[in-house]
GROMACS .gro file of C-alpha atoms in nm:
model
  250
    1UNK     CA    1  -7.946  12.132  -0.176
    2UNK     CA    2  -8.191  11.837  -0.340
    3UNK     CA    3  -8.059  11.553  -0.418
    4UNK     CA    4  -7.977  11.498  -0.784
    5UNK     CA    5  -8.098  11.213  -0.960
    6UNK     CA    6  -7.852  11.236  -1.255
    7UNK     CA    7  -7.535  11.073  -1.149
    8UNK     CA    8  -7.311  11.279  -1.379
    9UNK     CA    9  -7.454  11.580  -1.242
   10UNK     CA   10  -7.404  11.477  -0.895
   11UNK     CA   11  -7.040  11.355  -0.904
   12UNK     CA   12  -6.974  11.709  -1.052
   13UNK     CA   13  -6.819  11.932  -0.714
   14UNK     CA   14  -7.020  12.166  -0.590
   15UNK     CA   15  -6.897  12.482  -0.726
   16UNK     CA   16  -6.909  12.344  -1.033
   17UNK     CA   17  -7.271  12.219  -1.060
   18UNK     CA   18  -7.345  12.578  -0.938
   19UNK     CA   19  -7.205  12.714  -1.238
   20UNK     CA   20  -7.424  12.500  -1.495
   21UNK     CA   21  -7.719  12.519  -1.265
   22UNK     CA   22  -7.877  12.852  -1.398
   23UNK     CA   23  -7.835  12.644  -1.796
   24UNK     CA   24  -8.056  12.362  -1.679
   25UNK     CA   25  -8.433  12.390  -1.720
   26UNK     CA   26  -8.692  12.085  -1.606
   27UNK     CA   27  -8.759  11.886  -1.856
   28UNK     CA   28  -9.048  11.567  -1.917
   29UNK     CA   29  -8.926  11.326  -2.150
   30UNK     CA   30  -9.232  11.164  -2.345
   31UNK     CA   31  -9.249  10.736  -2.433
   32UNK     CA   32  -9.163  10.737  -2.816
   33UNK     CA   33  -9.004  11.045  -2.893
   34UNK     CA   34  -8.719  11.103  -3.094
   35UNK     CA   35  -8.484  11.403  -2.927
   36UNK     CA   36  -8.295  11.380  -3.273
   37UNK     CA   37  -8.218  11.156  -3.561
   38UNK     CA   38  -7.886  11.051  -3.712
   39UNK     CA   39  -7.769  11.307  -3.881
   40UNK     CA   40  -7.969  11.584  -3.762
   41UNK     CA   41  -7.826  11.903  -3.586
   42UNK     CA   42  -7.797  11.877  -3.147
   43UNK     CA   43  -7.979  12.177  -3.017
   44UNK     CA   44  -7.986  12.032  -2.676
   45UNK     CA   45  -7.834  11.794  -2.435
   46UNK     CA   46  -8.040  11.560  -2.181
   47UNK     CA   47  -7.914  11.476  -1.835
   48UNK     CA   48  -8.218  11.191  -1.779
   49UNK     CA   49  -8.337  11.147  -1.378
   50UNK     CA   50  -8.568  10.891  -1.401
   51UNK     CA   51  -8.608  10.826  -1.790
   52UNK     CA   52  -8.445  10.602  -2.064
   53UNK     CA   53  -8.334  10.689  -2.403
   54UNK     CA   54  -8.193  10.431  -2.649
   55UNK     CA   55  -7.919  10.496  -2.902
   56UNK     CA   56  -8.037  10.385  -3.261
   57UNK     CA   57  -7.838  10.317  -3.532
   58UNK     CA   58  -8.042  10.306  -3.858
   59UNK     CA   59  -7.979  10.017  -4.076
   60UNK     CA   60  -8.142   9.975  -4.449
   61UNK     CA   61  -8.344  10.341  -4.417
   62UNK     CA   62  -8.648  10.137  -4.255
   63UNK     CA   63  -8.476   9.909  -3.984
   64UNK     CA   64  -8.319  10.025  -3.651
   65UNK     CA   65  -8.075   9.872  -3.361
   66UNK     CA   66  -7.999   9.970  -3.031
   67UNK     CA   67  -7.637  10.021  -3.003
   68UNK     CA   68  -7.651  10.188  -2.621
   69UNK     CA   69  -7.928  10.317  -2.349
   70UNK     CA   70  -7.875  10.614  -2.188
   71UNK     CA   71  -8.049  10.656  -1.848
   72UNK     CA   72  -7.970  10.858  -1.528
   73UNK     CA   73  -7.577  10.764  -1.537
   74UNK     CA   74  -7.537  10.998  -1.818
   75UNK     CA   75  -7.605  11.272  -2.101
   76UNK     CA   76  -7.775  11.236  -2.444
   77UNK     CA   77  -7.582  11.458  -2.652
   78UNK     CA   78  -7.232  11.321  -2.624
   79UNK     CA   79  -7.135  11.391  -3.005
   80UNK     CA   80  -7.084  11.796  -2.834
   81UNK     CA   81  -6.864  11.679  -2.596
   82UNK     CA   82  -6.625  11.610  -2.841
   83UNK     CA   83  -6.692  11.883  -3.049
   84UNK     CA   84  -6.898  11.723  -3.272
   85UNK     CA   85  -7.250  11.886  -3.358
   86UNK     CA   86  -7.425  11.667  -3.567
   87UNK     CA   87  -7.568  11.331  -3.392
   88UNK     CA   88  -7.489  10.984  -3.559
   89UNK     CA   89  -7.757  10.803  -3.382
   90UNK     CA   90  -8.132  10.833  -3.350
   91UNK     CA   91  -8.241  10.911  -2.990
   92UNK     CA   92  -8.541  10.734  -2.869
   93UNK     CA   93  -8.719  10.822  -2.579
   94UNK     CA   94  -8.813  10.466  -2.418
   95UNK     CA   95  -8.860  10.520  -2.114
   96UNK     CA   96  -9.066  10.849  -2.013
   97UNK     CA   97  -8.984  11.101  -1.707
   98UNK     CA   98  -8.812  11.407  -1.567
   99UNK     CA   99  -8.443  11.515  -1.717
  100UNK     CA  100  -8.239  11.815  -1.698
  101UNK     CA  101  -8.197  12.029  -2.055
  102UNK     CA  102  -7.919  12.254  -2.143
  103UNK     CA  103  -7.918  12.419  -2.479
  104UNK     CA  104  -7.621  12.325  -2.712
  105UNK     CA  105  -7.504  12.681  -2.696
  106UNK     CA  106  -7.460  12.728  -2.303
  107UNK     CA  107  -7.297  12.349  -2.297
  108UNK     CA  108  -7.037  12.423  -2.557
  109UNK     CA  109  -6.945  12.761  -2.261
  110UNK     CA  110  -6.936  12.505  -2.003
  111UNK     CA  111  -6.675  12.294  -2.168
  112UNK     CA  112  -6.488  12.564  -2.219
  113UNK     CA  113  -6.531  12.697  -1.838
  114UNK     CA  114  -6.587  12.415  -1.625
  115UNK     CA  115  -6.262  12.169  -1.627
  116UNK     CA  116  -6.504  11.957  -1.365
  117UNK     CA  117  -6.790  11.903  -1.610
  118UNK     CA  118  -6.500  11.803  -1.892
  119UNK     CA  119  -6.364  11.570  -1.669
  120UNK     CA  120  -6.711  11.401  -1.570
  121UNK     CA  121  -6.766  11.372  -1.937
  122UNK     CA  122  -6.408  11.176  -2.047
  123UNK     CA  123  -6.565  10.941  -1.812
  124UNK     CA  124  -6.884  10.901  -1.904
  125UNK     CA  125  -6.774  10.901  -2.260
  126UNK     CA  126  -6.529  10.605  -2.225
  127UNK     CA  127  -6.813  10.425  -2.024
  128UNK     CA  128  -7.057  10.448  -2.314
  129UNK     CA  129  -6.800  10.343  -2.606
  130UNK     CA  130  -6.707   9.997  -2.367
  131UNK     CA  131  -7.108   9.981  -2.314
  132UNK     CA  132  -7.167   9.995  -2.715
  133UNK     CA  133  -6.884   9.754  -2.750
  134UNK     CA  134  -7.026   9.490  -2.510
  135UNK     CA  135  -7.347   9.550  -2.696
  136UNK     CA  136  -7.242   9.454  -3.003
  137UNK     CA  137  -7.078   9.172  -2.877
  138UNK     CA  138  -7.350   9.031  -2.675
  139UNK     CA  139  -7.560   9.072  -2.971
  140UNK     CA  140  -7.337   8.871  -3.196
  141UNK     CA  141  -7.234   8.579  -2.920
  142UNK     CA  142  -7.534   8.547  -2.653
  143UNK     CA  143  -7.849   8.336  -2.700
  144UNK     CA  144  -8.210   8.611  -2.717
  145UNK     CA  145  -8.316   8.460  -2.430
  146UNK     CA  146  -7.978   8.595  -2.205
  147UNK     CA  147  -7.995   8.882  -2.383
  148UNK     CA  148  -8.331   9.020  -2.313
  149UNK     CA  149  -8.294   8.943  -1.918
  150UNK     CA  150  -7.946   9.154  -1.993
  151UNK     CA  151  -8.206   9.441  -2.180
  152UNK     CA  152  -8.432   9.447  -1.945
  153UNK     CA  153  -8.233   9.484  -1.622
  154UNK     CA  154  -8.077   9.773  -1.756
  155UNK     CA  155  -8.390   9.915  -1.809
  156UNK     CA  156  -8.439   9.876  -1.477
  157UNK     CA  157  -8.158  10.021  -1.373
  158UNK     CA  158  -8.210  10.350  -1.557
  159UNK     CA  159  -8.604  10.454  -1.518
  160UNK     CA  160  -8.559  10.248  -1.122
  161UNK     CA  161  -8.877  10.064  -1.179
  162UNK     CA  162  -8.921   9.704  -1.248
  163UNK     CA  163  -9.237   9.797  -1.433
  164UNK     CA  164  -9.258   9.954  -1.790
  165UNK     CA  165  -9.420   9.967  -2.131
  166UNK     CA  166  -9.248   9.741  -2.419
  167UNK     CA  167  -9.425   9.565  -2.679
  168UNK     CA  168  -9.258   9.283  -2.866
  169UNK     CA  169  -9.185   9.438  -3.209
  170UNK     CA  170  -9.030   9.735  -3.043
  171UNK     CA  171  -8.785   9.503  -2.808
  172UNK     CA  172  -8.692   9.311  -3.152
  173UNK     CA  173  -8.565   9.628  -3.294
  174UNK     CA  174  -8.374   9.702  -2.980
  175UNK     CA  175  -8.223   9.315  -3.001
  176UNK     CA  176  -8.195   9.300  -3.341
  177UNK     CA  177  -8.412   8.946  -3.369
  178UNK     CA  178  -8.736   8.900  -3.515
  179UNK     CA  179  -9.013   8.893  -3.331
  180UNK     CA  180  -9.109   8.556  -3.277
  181UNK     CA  181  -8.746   8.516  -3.156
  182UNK     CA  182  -8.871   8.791  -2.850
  183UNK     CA  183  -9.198   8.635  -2.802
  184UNK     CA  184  -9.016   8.316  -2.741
  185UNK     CA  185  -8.753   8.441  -2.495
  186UNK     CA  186  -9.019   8.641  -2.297
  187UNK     CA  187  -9.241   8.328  -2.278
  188UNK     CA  188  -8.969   8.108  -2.163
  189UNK     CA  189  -8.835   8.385  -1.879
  190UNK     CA  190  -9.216   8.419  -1.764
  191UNK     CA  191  -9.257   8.060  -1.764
  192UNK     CA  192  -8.988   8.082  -1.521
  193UNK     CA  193  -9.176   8.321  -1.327
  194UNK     CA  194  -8.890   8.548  -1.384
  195UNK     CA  195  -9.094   8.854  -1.579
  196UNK     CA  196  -9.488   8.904  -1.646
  197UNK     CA  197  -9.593   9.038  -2.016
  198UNK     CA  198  -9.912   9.138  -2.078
  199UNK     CA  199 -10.062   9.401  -2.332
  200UNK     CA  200  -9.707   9.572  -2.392
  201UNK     CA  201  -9.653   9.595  -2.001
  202UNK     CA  202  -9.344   9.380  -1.897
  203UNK     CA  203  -9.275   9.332  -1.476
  204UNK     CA  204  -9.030   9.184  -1.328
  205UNK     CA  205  -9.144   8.951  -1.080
  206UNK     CA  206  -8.782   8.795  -0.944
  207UNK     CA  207  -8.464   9.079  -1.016
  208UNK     CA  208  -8.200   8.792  -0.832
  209UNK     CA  209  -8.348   8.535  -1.082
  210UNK     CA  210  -8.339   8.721  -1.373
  211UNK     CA  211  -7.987   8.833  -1.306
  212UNK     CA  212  -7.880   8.434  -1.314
  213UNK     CA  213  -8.080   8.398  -1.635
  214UNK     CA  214  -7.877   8.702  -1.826
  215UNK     CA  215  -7.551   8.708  -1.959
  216UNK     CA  216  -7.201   8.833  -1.803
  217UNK     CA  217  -7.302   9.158  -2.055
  218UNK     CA  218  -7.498   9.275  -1.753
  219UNK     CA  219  -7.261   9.293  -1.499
  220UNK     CA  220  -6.990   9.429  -1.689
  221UNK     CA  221  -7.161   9.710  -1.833
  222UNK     CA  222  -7.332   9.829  -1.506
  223UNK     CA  223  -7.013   9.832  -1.306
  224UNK     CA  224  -6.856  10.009  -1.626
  225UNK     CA  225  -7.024  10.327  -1.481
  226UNK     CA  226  -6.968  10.263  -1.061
  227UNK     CA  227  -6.668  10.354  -0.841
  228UNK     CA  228  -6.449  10.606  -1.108
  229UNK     CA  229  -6.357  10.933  -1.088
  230UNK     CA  230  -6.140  11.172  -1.215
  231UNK     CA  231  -5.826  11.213  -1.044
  232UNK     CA  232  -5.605  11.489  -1.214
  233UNK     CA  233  -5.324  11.441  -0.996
  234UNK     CA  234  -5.233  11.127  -1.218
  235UNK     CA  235  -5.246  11.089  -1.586
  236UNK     CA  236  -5.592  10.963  -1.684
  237UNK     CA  237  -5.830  10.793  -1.392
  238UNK     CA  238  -5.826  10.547  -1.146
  239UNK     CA  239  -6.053  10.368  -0.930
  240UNK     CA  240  -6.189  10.522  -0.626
  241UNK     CA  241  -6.527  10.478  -0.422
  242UNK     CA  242  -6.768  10.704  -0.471
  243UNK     CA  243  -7.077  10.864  -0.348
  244UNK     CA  244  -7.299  11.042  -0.706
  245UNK     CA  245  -7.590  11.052  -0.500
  246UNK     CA  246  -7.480  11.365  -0.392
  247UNK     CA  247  -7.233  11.668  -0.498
  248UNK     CA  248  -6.876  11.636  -0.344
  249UNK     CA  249  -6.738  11.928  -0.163
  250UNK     CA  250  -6.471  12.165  -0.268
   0.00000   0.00000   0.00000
């Protein structure tokens, strides 16, 4: 079998990505395109591979935050999951490439048939609500310059490039700062010769120095989604190493 990129998809046993597998069609995520806005009906879920797509929450009808990122760790669509067909964020595609697609329809069946695919879900669902939480408290407590070196290494994480398209006025919607507050903090980390910005193209030139330069936000979030599974032998889940490169074996 391939290898599977998405990491909820992979920690899923075999049998039970089997089942699903015949649901899922390729899909190509495009930079800048909104898979649905708050409020509007989920048709489809997204399991990314090697894309990004931000959470929005839409302040004063004109203005939008980040709130989360979703990247190959997880699923846009999570509002089905709990039953819930109507989205209350605006998905942004911000980071282009290949995902997995399931309609709304056959997902709903698979909660309903595949225990496995429920239980990867409680997971991933508990991960995102701690990730929006640190969010919102980084955003409130951490200086813009921590916070972008935080932003950005996420990125990272999700699309596995150091490389990517970002302008300024776009990352000050996704910090919640004006602009000249992002110009500033990406000037300072490439004075540092942590990052290189040019033309709406930001590279990261040193990952182990820009991982000093963010805040504790970073570190806590990404190990929010490493080393759990489900174990239904006990009441909830524990820690356990774990391989989601890969499907486990039944």
């Amino acid at each position: 079998m391939a290898a599977i990129l998405n990491s909820l998809l992979a920690a899923l046993p075999r049998k039970a990505y089997q089942q699903m597998l015949s649901g899922l069609s390729p899909a190509t995520l495009i930079f800048g395109d909104v898979l649905y806005q708050a409020g509007d009906a989920i048709q489809d879920v997204y399991f990314p591979s090697e894309c990004l797509v931000s959470l929005l929450t839409p302040v004063d009808d004109h203005l939008a935050l980040e709130v989360g990122m979703v990247g190959r760790e997880g699923m846009v669509g999570v509002p089905l999951a709990l039953g819930i067909g109507v989205s209350s964020v605006r998905a942004l595609v911000q980071g282009g490439g290949p995902a997995q697609k399931m309609s709304a329809a056959r997902f709903r069946k698979e909660l309903r048939t595949n225990p496995a695919l429920q239980n990867e879900l409680n997971l991933y669902v508990h991960s995102l609500m701690a990730q929006i939480s640190q969010t919102a408290a980084c955003n409130r407590f951490h200086v813009v310059e921590a916070r972008l070196a935080r932003w950005l290494l996420m990125t990272r994480d999700r699309v596995r490039s150091g490389e990517f398209r970002m302008t300024h006025e776009f990352l000050s919607h996704m910090l919640g700062v004006r602009r000249v507050g992002v110009t500033e903090a990406a000037t300072a980390l490439q004075r540092r010769h942590l990052i290189e910005y040019s033309r709406g193209s930001i590279k990261i030139l040193d990952h182990a120095g820009l991982e000093a330069a963010s805040c504790s936000c970073y570190g806590i979030v990404r190990d929010m989604h490493d080393g759990v599974v489900y174990d239904p032998v006990v009441a909830g889940a524990r820690p356990l190493p774990v391989d989601r490169t890969q499907p486990a074996e039944v």
